[in-house]
PDB file of C-alpha atoms in Angstrom:
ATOM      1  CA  UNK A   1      67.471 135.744 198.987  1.00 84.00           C
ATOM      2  CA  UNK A   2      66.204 132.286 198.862  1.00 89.00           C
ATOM      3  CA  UNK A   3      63.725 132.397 201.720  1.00 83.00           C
ATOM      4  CA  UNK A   4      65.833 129.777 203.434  1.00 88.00           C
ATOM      5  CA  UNK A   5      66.809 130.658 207.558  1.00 84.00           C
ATOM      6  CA  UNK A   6      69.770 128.958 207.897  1.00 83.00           C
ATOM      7  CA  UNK A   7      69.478 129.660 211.992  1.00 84.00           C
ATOM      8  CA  UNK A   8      69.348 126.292 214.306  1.00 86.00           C
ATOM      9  CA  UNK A   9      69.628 123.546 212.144  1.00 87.00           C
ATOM     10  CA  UNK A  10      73.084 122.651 212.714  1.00 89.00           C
ATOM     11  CA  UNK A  11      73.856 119.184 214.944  1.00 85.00           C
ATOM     12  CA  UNK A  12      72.201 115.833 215.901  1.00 82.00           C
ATOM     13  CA  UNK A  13      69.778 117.094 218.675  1.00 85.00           C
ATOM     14  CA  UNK A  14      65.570 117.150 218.219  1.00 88.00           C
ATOM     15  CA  UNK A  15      65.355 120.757 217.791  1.00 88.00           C
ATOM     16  CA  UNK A  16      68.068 121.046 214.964  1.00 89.00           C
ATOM     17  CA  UNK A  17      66.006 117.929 213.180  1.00 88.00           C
ATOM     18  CA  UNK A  18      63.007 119.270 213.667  1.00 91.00           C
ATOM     19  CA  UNK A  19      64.472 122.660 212.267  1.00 91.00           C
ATOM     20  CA  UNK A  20      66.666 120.860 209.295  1.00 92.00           C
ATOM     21  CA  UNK A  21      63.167 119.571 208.016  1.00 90.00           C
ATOM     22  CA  UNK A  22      61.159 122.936 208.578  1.00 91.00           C
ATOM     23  CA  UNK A  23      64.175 124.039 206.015  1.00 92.00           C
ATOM     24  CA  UNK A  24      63.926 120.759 203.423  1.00 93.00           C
ATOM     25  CA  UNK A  25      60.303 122.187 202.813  1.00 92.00           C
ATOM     26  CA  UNK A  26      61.553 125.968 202.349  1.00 92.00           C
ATOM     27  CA  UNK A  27      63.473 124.751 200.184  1.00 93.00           C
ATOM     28  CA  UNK A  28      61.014 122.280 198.088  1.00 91.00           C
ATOM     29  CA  UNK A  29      58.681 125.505 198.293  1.00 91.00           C
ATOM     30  CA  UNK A  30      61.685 127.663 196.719  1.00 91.00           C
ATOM     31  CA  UNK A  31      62.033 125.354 193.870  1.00 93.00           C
ATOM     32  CA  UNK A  32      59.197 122.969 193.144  1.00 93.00           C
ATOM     33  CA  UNK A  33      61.145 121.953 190.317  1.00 94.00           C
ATOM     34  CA  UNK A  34      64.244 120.526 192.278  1.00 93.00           C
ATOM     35  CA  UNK A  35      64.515 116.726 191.819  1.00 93.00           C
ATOM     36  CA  UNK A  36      65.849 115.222 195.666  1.00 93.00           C
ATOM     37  CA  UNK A  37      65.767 112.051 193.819  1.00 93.00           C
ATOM     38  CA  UNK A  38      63.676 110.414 196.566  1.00 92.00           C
ATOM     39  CA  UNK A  39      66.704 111.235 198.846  1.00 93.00           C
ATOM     40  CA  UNK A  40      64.559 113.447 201.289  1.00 90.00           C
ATOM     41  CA  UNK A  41      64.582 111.295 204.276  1.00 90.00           C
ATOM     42  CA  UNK A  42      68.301 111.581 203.840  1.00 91.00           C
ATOM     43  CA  UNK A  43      68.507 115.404 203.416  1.00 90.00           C
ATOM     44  CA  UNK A  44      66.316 115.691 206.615  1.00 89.00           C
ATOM     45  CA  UNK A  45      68.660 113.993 208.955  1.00 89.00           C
ATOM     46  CA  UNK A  46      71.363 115.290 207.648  1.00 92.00           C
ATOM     47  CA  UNK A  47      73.361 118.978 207.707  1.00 92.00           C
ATOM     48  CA  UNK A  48      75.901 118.276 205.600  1.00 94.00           C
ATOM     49  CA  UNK A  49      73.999 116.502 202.989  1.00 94.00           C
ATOM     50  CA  UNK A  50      72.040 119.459 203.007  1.00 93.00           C
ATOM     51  CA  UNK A  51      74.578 121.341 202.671  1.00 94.00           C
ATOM     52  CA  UNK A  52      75.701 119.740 199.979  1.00 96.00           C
ATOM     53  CA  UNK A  53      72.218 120.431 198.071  1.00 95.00           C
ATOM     54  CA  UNK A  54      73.018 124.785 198.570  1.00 94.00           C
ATOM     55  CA  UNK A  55      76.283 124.840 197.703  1.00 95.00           C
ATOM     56  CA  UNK A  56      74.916 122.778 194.370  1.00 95.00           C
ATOM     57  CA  UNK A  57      72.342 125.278 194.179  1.00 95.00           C
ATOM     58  CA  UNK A  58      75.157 127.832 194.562  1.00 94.00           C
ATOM     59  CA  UNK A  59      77.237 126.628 192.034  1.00 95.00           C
ATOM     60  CA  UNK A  60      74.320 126.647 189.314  1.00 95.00           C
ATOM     61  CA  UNK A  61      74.027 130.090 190.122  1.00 95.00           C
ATOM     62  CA  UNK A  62      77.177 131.123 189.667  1.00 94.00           C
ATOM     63  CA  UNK A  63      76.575 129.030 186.142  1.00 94.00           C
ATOM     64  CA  UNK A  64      73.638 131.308 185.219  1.00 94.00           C
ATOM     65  CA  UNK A  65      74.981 134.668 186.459  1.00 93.00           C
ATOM     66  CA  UNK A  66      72.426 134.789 189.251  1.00 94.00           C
ATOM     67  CA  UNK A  67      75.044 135.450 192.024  1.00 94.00           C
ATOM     68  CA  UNK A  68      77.025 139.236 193.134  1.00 92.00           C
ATOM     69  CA  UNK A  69      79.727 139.487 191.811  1.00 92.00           C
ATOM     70  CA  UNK A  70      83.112 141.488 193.465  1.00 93.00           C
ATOM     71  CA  UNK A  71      82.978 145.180 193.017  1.00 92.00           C
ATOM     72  CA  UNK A  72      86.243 147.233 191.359  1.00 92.00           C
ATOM     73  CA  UNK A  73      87.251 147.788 194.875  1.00 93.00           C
ATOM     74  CA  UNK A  74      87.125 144.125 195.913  1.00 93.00           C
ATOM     75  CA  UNK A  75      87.893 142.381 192.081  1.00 92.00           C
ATOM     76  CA  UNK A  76      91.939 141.814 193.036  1.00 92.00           C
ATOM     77  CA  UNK A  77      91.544 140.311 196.445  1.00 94.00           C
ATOM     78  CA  UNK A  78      88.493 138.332 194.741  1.00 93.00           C
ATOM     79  CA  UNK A  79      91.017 136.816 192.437  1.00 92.00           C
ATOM     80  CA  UNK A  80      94.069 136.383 194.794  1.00 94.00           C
ATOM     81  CA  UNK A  81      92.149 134.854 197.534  1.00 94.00           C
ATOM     82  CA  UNK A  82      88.739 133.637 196.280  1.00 92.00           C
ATOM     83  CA  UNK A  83      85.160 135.337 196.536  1.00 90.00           C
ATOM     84  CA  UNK A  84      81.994 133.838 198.142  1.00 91.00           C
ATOM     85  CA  UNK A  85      79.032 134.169 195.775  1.00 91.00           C
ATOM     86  CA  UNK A  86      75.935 134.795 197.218  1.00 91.00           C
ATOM     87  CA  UNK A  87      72.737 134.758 195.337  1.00 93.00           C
ATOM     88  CA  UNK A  88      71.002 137.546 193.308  1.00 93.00           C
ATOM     89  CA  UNK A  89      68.298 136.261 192.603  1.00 91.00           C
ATOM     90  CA  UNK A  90      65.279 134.001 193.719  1.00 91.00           C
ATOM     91  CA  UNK A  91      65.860 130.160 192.667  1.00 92.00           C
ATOM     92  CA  UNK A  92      63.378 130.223 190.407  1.00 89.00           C
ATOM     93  CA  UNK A  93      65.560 131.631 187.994  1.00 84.00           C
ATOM     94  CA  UNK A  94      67.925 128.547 188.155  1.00 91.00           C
ATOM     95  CA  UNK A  95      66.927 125.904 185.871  1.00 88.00           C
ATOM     96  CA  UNK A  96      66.754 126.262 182.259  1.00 72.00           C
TER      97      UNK A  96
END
């Protein structure tokens, strides 16, 4: 939903580098207006800081209502043993 292919980019060789920082610019393209702070030399050597930056992004989703939500069929087992949100929407429709 976010344009972002999340394929390769995991570990410390070349390749996944090369691919974690083909992903830091999807992700600048996604949403111009997401402030890295200066932190992008960081972001692109790193998975898990990465990471870090989508599940943020997931979490202000789930703030704005832009993520699916559990069906009747699934709503008890969502609340009994947790629910992974996924987006619904572009991130443009994050800040605000």
């Amino acid at each position: 939903m976010w344009g972002l292919n999340g394929r390769g980019y995991k570990g410390r060789g070349s390749t996944e580098t090369e691919r974690l920082g083909v992903l830091l610019e999807a992700l600048r393209t996604q949403a111009p207006w997401l402030d890295l702070a200066g932190h992008e030399a960081q972001l692109a050597a790193s998975d898990d800081l990465f990471d870090a930056v989508v599940a943020s992004l997931t979490a202000r989703a789930v703030a704005r209502r832009r993520t699916l939500l559990p069906d009747e069929a699934h709503a008890r087992a969502a609340r009994s043993e947790g629910w992974i949100h996924l987006p619904s929407s572009g991130l443009s429709g994050l800040p605000g």
